Coordinates of C-alpha atoms in Angstrom, one line a residue:
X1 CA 9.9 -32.4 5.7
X2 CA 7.3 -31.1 7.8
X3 CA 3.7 -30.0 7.4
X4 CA 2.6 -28.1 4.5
X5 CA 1.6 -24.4 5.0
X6 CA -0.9 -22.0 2.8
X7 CA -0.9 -18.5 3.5
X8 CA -3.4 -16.2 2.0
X9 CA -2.4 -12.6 2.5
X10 CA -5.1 -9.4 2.7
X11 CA -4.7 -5.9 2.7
X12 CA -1.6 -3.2 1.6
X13 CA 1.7 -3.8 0.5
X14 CA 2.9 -3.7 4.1
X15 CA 0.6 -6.3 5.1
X16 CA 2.1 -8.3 2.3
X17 CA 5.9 -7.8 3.5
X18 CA 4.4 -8.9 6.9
X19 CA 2.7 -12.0 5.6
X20 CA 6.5 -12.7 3.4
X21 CA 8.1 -12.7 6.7
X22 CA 5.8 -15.2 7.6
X23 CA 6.6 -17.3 4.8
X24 CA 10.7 -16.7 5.5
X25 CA 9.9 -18.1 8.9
X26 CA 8.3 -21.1 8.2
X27 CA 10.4 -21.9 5.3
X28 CA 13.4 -21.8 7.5
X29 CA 12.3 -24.2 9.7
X30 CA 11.4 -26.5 7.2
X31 CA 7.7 -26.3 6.6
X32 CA 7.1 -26.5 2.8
X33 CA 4.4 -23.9 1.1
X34 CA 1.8 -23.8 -1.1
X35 CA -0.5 -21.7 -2.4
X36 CA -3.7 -24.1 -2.6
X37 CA -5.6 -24.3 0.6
X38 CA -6.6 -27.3 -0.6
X39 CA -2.8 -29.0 0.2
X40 CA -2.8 -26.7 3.2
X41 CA -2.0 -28.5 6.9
X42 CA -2.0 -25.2 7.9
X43 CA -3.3 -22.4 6.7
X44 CA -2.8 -18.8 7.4
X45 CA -5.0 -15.6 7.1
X46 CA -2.9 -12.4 7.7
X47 CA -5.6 -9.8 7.8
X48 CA -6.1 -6.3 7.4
X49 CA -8.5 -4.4 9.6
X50 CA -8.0 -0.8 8.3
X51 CA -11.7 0.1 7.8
X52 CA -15.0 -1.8 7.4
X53 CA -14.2 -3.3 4.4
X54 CA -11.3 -4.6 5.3
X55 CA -12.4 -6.4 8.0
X56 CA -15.6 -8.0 6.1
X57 CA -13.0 -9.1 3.3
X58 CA -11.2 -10.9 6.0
X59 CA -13.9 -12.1 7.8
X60 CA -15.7 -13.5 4.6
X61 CA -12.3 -15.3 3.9
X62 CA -11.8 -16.8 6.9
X63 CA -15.3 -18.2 6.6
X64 CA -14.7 -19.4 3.0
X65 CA -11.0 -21.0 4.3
X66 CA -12.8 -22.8 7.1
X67 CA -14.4 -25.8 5.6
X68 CA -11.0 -26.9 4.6
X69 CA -10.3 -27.4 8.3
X70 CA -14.3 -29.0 8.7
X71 CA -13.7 -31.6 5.6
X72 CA -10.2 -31.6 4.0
X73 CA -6.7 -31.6 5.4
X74 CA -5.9 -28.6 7.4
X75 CA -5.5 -29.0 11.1
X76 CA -4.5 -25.6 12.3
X77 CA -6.0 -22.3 10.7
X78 CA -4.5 -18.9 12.2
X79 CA -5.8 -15.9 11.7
X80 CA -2.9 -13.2 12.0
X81 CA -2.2 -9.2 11.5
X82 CA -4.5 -6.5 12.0
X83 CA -7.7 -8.1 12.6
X84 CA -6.7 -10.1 15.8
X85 CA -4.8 -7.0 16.8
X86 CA -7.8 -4.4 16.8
X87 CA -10.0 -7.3 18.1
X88 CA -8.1 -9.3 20.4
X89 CA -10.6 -11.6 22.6
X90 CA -13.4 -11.1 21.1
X91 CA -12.4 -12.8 18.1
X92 CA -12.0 -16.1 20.0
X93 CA -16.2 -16.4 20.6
X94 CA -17.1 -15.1 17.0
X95 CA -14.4 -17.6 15.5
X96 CA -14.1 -20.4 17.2
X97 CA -12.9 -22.8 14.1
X98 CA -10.0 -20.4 14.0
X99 CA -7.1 -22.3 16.2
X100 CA -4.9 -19.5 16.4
X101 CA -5.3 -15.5 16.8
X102 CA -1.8 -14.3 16.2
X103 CA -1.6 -10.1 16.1
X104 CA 0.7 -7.8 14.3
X105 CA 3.8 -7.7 17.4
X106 CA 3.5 -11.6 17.5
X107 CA 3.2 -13.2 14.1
X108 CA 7.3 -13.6 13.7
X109 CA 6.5 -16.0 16.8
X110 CA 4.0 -18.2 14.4
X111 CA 6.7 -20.9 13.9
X112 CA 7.2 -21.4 17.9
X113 CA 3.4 -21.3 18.3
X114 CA 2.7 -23.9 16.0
X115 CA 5.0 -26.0 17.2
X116 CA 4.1 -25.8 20.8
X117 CA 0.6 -25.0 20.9
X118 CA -1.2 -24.4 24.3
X119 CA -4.5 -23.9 25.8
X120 CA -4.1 -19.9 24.9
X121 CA -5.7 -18.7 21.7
X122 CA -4.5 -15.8 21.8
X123 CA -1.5 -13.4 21.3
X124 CA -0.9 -9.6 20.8
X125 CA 1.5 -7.7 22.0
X126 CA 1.1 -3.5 22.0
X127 CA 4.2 -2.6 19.2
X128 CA 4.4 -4.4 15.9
X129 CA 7.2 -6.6 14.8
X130 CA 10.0 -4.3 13.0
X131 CA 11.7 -6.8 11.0
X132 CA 15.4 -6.1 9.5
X133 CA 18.0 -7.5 6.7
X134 CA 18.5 -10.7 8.8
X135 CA 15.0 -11.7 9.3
X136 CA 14.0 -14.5 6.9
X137 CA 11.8 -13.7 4.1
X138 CA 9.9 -15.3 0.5
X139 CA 8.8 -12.9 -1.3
X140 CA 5.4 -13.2 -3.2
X141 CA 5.8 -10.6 -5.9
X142 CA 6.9 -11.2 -9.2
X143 CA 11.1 -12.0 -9.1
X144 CA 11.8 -8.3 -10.9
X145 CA 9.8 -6.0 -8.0
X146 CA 9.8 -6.1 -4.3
X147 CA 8.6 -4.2 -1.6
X148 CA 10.9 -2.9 1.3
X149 CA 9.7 -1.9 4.2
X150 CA 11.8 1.2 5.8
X151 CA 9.2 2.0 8.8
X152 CA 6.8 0.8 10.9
X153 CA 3.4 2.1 12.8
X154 CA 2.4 6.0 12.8
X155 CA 2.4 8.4 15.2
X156 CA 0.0 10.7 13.5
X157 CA -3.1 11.7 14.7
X158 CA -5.6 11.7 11.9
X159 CA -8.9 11.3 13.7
X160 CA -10.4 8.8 11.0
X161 CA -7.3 6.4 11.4
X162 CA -7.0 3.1 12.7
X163 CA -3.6 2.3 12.2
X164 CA -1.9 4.1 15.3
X165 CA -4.0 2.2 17.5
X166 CA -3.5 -1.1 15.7
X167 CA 0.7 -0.6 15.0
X168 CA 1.8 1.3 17.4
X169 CA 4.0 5.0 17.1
X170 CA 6.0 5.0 13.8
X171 CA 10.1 3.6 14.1
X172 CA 12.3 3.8 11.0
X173 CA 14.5 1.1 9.9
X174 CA 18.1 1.9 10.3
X175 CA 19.7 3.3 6.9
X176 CA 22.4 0.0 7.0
X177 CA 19.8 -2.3 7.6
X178 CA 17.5 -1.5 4.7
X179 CA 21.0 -1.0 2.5
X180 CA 21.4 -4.1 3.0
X181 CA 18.3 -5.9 2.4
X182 CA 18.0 -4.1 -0.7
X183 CA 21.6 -5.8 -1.5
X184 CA 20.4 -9.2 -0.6
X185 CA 16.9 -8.5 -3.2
X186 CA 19.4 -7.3 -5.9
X187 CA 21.3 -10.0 -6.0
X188 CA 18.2 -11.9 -5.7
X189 CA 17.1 -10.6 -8.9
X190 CA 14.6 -7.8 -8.0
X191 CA 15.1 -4.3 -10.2
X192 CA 12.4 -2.8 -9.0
X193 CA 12.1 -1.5 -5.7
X194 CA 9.0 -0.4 -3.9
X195 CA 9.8 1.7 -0.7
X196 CA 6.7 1.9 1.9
X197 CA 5.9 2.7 5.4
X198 CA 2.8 4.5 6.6
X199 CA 4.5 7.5 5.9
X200 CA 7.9 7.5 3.8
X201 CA 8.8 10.7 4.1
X202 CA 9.2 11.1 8.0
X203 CA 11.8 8.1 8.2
X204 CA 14.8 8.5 10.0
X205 CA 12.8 11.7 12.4
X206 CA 12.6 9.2 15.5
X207 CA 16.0 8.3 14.8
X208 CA 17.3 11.5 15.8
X209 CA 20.8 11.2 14.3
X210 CA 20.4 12.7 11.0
X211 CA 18.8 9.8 9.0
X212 CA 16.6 11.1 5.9
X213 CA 14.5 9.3 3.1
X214 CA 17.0 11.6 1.1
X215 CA 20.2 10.3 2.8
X216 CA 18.6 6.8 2.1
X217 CA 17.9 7.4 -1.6
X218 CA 21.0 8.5 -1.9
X219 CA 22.5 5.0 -0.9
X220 CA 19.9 3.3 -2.6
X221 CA 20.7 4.7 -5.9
X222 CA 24.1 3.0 -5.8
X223 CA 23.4 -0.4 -5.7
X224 CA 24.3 -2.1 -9.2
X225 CA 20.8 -4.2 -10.3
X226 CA 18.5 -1.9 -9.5
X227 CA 16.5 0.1 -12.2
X228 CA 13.5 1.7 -10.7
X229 CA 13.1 3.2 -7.3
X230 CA 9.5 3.9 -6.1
X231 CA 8.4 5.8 -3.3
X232 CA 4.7 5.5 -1.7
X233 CA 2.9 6.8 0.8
X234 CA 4.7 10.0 1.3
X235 CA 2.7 12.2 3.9
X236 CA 2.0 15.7 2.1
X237 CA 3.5 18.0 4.4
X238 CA 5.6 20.7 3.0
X239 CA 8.3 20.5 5.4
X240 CA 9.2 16.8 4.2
X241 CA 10.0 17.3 0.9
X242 CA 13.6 19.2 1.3
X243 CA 14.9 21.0 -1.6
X244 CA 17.6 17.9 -1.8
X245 CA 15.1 15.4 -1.7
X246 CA 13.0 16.6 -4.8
X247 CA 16.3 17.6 -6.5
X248 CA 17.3 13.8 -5.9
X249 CA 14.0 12.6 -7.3
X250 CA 14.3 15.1 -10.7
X251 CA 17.8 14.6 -11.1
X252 CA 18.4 10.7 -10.3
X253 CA 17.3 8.3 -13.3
X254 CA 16.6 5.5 -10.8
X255 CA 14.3 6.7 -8.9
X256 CA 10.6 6.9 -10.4
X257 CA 8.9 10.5 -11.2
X258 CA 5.9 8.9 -9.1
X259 CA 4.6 10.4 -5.5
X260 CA 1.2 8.8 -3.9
X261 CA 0.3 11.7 -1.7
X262 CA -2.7 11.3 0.7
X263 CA -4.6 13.9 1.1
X264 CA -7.8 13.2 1.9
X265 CA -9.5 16.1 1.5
X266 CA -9.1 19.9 0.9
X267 CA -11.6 21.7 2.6
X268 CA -9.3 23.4 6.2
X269 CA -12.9 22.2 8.3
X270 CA -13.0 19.0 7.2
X271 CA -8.9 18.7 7.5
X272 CA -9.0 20.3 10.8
X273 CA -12.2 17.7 11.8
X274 CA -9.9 14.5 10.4
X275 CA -7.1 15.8 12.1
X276 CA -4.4 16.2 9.2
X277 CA -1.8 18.8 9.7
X278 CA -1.8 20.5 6.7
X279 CA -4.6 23.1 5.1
X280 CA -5.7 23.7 1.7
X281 CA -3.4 26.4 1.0
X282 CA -0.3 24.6 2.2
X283 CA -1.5 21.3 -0.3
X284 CA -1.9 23.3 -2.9
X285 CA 2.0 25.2 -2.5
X286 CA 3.1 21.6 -2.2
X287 CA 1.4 20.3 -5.4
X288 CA 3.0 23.1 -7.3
X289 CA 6.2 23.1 -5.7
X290 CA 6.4 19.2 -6.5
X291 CA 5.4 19.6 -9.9
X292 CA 7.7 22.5 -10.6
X293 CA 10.9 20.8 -9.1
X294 CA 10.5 17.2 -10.8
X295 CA 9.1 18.0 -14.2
X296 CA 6.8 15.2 -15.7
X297 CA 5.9 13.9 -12.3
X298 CA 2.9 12.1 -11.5
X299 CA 1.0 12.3 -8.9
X300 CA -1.6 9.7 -7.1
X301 CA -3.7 10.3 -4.0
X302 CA -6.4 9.1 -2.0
X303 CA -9.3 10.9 -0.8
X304 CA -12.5 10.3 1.0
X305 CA -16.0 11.4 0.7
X306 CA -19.2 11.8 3.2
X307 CA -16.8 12.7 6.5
X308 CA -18.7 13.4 9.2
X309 CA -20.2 16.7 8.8
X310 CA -19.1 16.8 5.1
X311 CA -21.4 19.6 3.4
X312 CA -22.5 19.8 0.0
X313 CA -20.2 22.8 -0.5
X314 CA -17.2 21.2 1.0
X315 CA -17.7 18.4 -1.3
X316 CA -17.9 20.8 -3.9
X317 CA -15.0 22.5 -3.1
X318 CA -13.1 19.2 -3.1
X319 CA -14.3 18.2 -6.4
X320 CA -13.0 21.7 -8.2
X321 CA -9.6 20.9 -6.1
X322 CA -9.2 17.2 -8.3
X323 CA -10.1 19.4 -11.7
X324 CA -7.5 22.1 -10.5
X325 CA -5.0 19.1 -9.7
X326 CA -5.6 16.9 -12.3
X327 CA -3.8 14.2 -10.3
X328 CA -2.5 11.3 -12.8
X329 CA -3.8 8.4 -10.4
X330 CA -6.5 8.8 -7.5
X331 CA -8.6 6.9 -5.3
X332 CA -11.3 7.6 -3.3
X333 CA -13.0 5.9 -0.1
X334 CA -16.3 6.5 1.5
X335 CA -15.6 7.4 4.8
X336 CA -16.1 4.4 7.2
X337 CA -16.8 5.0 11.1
X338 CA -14.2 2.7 12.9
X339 CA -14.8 2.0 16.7
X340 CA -12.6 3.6 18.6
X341 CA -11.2 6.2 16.6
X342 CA -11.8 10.2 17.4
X343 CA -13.9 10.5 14.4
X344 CA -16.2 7.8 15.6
X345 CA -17.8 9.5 17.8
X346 CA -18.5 13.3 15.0
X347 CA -22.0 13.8 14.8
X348 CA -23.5 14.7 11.7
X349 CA -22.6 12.1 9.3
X350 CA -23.3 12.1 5.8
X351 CA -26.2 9.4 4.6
X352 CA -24.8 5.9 3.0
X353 CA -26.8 7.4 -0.5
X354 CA -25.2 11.2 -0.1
X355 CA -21.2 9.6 -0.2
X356 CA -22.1 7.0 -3.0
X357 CA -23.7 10.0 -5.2
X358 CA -20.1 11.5 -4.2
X359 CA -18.1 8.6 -4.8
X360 CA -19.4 8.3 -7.9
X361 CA -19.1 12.1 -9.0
X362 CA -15.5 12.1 -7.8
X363 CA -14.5 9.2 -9.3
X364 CA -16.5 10.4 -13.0
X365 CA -14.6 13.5 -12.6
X366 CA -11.2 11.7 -12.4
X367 CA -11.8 8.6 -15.1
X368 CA -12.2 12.3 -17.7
X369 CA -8.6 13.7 -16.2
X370 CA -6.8 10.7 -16.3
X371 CA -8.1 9.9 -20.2
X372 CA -7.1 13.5 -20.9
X373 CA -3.3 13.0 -19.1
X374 CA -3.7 9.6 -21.1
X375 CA -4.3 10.9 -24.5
X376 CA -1.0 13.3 -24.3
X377 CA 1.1 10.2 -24.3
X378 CA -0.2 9.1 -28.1
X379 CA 3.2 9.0 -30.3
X380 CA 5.3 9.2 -27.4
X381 CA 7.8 6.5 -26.3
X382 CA 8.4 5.5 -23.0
X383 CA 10.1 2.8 -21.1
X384 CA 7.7 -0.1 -20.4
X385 CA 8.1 -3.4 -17.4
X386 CA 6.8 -6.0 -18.6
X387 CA 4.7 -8.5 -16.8
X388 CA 3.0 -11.1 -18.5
X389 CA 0.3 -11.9 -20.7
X390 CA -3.1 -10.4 -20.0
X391 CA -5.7 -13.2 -21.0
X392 CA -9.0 -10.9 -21.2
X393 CA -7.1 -8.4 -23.1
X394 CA -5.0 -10.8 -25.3
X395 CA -2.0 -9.2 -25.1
X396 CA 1.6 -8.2 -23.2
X397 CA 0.9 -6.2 -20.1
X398 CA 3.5 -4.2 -18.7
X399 CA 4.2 -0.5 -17.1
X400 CA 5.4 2.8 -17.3
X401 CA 7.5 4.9 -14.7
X402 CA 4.9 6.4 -13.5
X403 CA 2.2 3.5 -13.1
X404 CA 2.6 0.9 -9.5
X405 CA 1.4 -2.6 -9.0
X406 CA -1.8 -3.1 -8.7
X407 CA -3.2 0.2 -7.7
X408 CA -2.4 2.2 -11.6
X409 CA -2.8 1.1 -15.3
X410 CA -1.3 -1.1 -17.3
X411 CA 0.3 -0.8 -20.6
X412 CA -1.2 -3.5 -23.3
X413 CA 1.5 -4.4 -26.2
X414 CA 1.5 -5.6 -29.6
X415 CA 5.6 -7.6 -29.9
X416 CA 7.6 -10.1 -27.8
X417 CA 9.1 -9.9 -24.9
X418 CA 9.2 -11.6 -21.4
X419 CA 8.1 -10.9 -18.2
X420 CA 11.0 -8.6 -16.3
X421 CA 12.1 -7.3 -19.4
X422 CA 12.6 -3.8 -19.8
X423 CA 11.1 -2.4 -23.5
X424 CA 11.1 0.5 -25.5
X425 CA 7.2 1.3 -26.4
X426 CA 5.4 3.2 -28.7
X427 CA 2.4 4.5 -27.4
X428 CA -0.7 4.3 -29.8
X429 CA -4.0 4.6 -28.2
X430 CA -5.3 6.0 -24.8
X431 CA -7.6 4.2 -22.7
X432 CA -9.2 5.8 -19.6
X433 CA -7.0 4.0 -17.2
X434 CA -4.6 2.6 -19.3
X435 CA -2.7 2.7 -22.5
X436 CA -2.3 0.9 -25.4
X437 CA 1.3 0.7 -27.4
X438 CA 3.2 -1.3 -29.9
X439 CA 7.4 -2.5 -28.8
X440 CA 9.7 -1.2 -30.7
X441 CA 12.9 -2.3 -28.7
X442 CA 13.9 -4.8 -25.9
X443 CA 16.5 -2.4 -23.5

């Protein structure tokens, strides 16, 4: 057996399928893993970078993962992903306990670098790995859900952004590899399936032979073990969301009445300044179109406050946009100036007190919408995963349709059941961000 390796993982979703290929890598050529730095030989950051407090998170881990190098067993620690990426050199004087910098088109090399370690420190390489059905992976979710990654990179031009620079242009999976990865995590057990990219619903463009996220769903759908299809990250431009894509979604009991639409903002100055596409108008057609065509959908977005040159009265007109919405799930980010992004250089920005006072206002506004969107849900039933037993909260945890991992609610039960079992729920009692519910059936 050789060394033992721990790998703590940082970031997005698709930072986590990055840092499961890792694991598939390593477990393939025999290292065993762990999840206790403490047992670690080697340990492994994969890092996210994406805005400032991304990159303090993982610079304030590596720090805290360090003295296991200074005084316990670890030999190597690598630091891989999007923080040596953005970085490159200049991580090497600011870090140098770390033994390896490893960036986001070199990490599926980590096995070979480990094993034949040089005098370089350093590796990057300007497109990121696109990894496919035959590349070794362990997943790190719980054994009913799993992410899939369809696409890589962006090719978008939103000035705030630093993923372009730090993934490359966006390239879509082909529709017979990610069939068939999706086989292998069937048979494997998982029943729920998490689609991501940067931007779902442009896969298959750069293919240029016809492949859709529609055609794709389509397929999808018709593997047997498979219960819920989720879809996130889905650029809101009108033009992506064909009439046989949203019919799909309505009609197709698989796939979850759940879209995470990024929006960012709704003012056309401010959306013209960061660059997006689309203008008020157009988000607001798309909104109602969505909701028209797939009754009962919910819809989650992320927004930031205090861009550069954000007024008072663009801020306001963003906050009547949420009340007009009344998105089910959102998110909000103070805008963060990244080096050596378009935005970076705006004038005008908005005072660190000016976007908390908006944060908070924003994020006030939404805790009332989504108790109000909670509250009409009392007496209902609904179909509940479970995933364990909440501690804090004494009781089953589990969610809806229309709640994902980490970033929605939860549903807290009264019953019995086990984690990766599907129930039938009562709903009881609404909670701001969560709901409260009694099991009547195990399905």
């Amino acid at each position: 057996m050789k060394e033992t390796v721990c790998l703590v993982s940082l970031g997005c979703p698709k930072n986590l399928v990055d840092s499961e290929v890792i694991l598939g890598l390593l477990s393939k050529e025999g290292y065993a893993l762990t999840t206790d730095p403490s047992r670690g030989d080697i340990i492994i950051v994969n890092t996210c970078s994406f805005i400032k407090d991304a990159t303090q998170e993982a610079i304030e881990t590596i720090f805290r993962l360090t003295p296991y190098k200074r005084e316990g067993r670890c030999r190597l620690l690598i630091v891989s992903g999007c923080l040596p990426q953005r970085y490159g050199r200049i991580l090497e004087k600011e870090l140098p306990e770390v033994d390896l910098f490893v960036g986001t088109g070199s990490f599926q090399k980590i096995p070979q670098l480990i094993s034949k370690r040089g005098e370089k420190k350093c590796y990057l390489s300007g497109q990121t790995f696109l990894y496919s059905e035959k590349t070794p992976r362990v997943l790190s979710t719980p054994s009913y859900t799993a992410y899939l990654k369809i696409a890589e990179g962006c090719s978008r031009t939103c000035t705030f952004c630093t993923v372009p620079m730090i993934r490359g242009p966006y390239r879509s999976r082909r529709i017979r590899s990610v069939l068939k990865e999706a086989e292998i995590l069937a048979t494997q057990g998982v029943k729920e399936l998490i689609l991501i990219a940067q931007d779902t619903t442009l896969y298959g463009q750069d293919l240029q032979d016809g492949t859709s996220l529609e055609k794709l769903l389509k397929q999808l759908i018709g593997i047997g073990g498979l219960r819920w299809i989720r879809l996130l990250y889905a650029y809101p431009e009108a033009s992506r969301f064909s009439e046989g894509l949203l019919e799909l979604i309505s009609k197709e009991e698989k796939i979850c009445p759940y879209l995470d639409l990024p929006i960012q903002h709704i003012d056309d100055e401010v959306l013209r300044r960061m660059g997006r596409r689309s203008k008020g108008r157009e988000i607001r057609n798309l909104i109602q179109k969505l909701r028209s065509a797939v009754p009962g959908i919910a819809l989650r977005t992320s927004l930031i406050v205090g861009f550069p040159g954000e007024t008072e009265s663009q801020f306001e007109r963003l906050l009547q946009f949420v009340e007009e919405a009344q998105f089910e799930h959102l998110g909000a980010f103070k805008y963060s100036p990244e080096d050596g992004t378009p935005a970076f250089r705006l004038r005008n920005p908005v005072p660190e007190e000016i976007k908390e006072e908006r944060y908070k206002i924003l994020m006030e506004a939404q805790k009332k919408i989504s108790f109000k969107t909670y509250r009409k849900m009392v007496g209902r039933t609904a179909e509940v995963l479970i995933e364990g037993f909440d501690g804090e909260k004494g009781a089953l945890r589990g969610r809806i349709k229309t709640q994902a991992p980490e970033i929605d609610g939860s549903v807290f039960l009264e019953g019995k059941a086990q984690p990766g079992d599907w129930v039938e729920v009562m709903i009881t009692q609404a909670l701001p961000y969560d709901l409260i519910g009694r099991i009547a059936r195990v399905l």
